[in-house]
PDB file of C-alpha atoms in Angstrom:
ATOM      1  CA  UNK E   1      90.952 105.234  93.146  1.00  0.00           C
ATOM      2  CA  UNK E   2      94.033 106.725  93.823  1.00  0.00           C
ATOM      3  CA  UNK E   3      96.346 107.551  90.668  1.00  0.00           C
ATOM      4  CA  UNK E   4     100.007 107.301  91.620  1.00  0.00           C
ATOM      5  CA  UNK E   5     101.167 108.376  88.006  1.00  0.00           C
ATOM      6  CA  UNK E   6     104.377 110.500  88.423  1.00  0.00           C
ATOM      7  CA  UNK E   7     104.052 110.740  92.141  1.00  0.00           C
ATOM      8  CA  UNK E   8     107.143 110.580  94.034  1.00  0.00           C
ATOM      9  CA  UNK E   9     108.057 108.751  98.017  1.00  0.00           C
ATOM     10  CA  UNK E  10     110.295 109.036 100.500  1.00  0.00           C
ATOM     11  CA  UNK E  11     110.709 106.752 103.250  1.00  0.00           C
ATOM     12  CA  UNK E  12     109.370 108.335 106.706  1.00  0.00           C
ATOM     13  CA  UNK E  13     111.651 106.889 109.831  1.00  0.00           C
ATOM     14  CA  UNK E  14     114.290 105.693 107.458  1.00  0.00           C
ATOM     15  CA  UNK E  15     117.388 103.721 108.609  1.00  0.00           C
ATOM     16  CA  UNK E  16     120.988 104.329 107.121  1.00  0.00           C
ATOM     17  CA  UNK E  17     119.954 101.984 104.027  1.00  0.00           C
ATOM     18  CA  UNK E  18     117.060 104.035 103.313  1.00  0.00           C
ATOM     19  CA  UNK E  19     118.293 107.386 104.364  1.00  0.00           C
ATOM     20  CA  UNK E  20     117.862 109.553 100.568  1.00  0.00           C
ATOM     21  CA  UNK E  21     116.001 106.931  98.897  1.00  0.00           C
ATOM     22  CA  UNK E  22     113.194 108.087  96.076  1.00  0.00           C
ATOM     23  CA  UNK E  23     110.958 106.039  93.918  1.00  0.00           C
ATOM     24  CA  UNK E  24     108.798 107.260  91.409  1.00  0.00           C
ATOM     25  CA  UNK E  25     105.583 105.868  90.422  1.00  0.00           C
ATOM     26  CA  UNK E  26     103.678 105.566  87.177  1.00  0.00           C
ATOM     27  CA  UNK E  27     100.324 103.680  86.785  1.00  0.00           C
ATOM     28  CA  UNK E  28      98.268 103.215  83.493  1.00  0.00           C
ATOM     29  CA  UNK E  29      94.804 101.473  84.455  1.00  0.00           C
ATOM     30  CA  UNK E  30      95.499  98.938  87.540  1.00  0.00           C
ATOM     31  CA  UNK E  31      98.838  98.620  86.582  1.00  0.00           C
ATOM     32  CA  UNK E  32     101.347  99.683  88.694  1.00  0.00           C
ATOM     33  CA  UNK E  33     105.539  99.978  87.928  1.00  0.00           C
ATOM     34  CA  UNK E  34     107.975 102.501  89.454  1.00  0.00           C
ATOM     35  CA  UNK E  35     111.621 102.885  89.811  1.00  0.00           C
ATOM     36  CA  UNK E  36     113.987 104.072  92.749  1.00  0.00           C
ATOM     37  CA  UNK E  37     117.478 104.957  94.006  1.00  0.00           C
ATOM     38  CA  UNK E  38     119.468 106.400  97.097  1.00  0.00           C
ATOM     39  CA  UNK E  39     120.840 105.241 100.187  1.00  0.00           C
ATOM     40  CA  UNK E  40     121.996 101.819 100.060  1.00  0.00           C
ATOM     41  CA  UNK E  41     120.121 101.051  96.700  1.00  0.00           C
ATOM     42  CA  UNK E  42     121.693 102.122  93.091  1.00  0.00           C
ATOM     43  CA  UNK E  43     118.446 101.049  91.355  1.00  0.00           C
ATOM     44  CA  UNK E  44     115.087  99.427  92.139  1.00  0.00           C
ATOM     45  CA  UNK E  45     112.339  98.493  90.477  1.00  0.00           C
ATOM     46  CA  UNK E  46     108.494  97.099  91.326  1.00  0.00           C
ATOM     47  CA  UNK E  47     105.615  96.253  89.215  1.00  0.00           C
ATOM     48  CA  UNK E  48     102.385  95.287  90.128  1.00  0.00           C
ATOM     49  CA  UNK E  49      98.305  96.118  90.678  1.00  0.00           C
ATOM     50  CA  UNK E  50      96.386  99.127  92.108  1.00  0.00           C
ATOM     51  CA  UNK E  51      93.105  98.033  93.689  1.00  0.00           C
ATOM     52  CA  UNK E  52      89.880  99.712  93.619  1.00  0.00           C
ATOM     53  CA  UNK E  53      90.907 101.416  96.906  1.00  0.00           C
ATOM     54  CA  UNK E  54      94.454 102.521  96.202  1.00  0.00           C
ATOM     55  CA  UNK E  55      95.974  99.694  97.790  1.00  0.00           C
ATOM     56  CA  UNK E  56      99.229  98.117  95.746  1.00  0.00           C
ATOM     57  CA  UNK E  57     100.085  94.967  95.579  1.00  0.00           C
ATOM     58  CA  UNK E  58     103.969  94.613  93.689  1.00  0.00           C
ATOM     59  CA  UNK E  59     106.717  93.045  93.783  1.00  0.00           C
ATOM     60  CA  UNK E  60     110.296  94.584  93.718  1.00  0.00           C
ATOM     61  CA  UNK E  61     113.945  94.044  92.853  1.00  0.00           C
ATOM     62  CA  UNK E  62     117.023  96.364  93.936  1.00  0.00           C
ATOM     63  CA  UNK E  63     120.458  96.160  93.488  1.00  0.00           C
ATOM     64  CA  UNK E  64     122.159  97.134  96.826  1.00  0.00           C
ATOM     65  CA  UNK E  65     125.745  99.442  96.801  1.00  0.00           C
ATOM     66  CA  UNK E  66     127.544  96.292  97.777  1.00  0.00           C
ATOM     67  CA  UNK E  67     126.251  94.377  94.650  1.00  0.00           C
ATOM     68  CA  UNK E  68     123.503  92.203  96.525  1.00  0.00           C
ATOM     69  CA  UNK E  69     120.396  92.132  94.724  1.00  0.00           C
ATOM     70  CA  UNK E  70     117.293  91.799  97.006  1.00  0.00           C
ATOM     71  CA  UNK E  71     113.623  90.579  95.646  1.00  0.00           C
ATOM     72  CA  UNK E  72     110.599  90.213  97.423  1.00  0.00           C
ATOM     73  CA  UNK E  73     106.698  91.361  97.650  1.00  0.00           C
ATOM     74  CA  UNK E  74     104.988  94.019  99.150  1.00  0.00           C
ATOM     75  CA  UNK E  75     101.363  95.452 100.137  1.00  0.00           C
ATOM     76  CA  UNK E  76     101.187  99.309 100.684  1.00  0.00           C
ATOM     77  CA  UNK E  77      97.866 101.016 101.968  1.00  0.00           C
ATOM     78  CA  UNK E  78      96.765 104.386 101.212  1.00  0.00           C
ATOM     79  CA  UNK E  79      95.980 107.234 103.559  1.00  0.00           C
ATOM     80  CA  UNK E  80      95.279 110.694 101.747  1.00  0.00           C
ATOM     81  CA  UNK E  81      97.272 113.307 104.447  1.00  0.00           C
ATOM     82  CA  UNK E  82      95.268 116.783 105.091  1.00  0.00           C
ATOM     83  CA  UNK E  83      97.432 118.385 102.200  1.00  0.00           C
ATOM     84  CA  UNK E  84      96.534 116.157  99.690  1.00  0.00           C
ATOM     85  CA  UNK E  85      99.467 114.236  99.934  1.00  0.00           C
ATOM     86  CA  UNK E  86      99.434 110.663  99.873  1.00  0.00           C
ATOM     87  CA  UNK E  87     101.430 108.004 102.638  1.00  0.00           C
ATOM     88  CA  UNK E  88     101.367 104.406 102.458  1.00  0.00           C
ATOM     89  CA  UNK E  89     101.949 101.658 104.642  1.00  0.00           C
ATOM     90  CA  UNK E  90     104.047  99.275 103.609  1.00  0.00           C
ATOM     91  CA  UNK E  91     104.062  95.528 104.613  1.00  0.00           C
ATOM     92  CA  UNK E  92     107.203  94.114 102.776  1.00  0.00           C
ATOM     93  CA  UNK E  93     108.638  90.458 102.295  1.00  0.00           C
ATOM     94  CA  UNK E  94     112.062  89.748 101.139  1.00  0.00           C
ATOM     95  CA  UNK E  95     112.899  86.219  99.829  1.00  0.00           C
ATOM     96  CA  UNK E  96     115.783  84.221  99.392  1.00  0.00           C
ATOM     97  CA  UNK E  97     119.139  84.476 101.401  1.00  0.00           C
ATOM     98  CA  UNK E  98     118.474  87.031 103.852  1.00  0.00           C
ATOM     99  CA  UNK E  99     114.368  86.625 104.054  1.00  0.00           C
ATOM    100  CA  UNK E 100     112.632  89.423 106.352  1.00  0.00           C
ATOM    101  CA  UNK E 101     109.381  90.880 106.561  1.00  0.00           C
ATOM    102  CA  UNK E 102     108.751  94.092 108.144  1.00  0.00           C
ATOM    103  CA  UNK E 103     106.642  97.470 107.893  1.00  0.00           C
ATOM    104  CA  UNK E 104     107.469 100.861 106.967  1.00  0.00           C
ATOM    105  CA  UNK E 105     105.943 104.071 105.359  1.00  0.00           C
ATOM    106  CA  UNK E 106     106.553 106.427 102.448  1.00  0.00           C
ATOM    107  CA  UNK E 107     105.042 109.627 102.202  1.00  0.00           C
ATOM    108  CA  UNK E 108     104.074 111.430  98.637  1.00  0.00           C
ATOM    109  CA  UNK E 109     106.818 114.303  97.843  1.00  0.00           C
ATOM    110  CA  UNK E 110     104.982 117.470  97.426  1.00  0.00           C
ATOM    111  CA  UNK E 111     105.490 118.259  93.899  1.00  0.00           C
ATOM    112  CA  UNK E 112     107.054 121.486  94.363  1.00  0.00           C
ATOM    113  CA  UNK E 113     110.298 120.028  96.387  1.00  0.00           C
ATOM    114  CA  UNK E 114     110.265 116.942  93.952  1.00  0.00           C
ATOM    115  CA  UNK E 115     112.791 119.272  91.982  1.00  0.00           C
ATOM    116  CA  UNK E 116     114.312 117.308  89.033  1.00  0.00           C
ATOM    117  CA  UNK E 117     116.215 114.629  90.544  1.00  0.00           C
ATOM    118  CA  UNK E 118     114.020 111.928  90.018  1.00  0.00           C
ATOM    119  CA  UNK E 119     115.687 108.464  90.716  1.00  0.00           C
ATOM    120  CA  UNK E 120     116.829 107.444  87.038  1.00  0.00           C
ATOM    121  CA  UNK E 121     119.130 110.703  87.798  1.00  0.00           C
ATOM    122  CA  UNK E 122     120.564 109.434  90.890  1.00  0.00           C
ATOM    123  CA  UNK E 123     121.136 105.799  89.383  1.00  0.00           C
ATOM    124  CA  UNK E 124     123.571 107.750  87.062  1.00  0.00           C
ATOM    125  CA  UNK E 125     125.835 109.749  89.723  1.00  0.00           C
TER     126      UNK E 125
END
């Protein structure tokens, strides 16, 4: 199994909205929660499961720049990158108003360029 504990993701491909986004992930067990920020989001959260094979299974909740909040589920699945590094594939569903599904992928931030900005210090600027 995979442990995402204090790994961080950026979106690969990402539009305008997701342009600068970061999460951060933390895992204890099968149990999966992280946090993120940038681009169109000033805070997001998810919590959910880790599977046997490093798939996740969460669901999230961000609070846009324009003061929409957005909910929905997600499945992300692992592929371990030549360096170590981790991207997932993300199939996403967002309820309510606006529903959507879609797919996109995050890649691992190599520790070293992680530098100290995690998302709970963007949320603040």
């Amino acid at each position: 199994m995979i442990d995402y504990d204090g790994k961080r993701f950026r979106p690969l491909g990402a539009d305008e909205g997701e342009s600068g986004r970061t999460a951060v992930y933390h895992q204890s067990g099968d149990l999966l929660w992280g946090e993120f920020s940038g681009g169109d989001a000033r805070r997001g959260t998810l919590t959910g499961v880790c599977g046997p094979d490093g798939a996740l299974d969460f669901a999230y909740c961000v609070v846009l720049t324009d003061g929409a909040v957005v909910s929905g589920a997600c499945r992300s699945t692992p592929e371990l990158l030549g360096d170590g590094r981790v991207r997932l594939t993300e199939h996403w569903q967002r309820f309510g108003e606006n529903a959507d599904s879609g797919q996109g992928l995050l890649e691992e931030i190599p520790s070293t360029a992680a530098g100290s900005r995690g998302p709970e210090k963007e949320a603040e600027r």
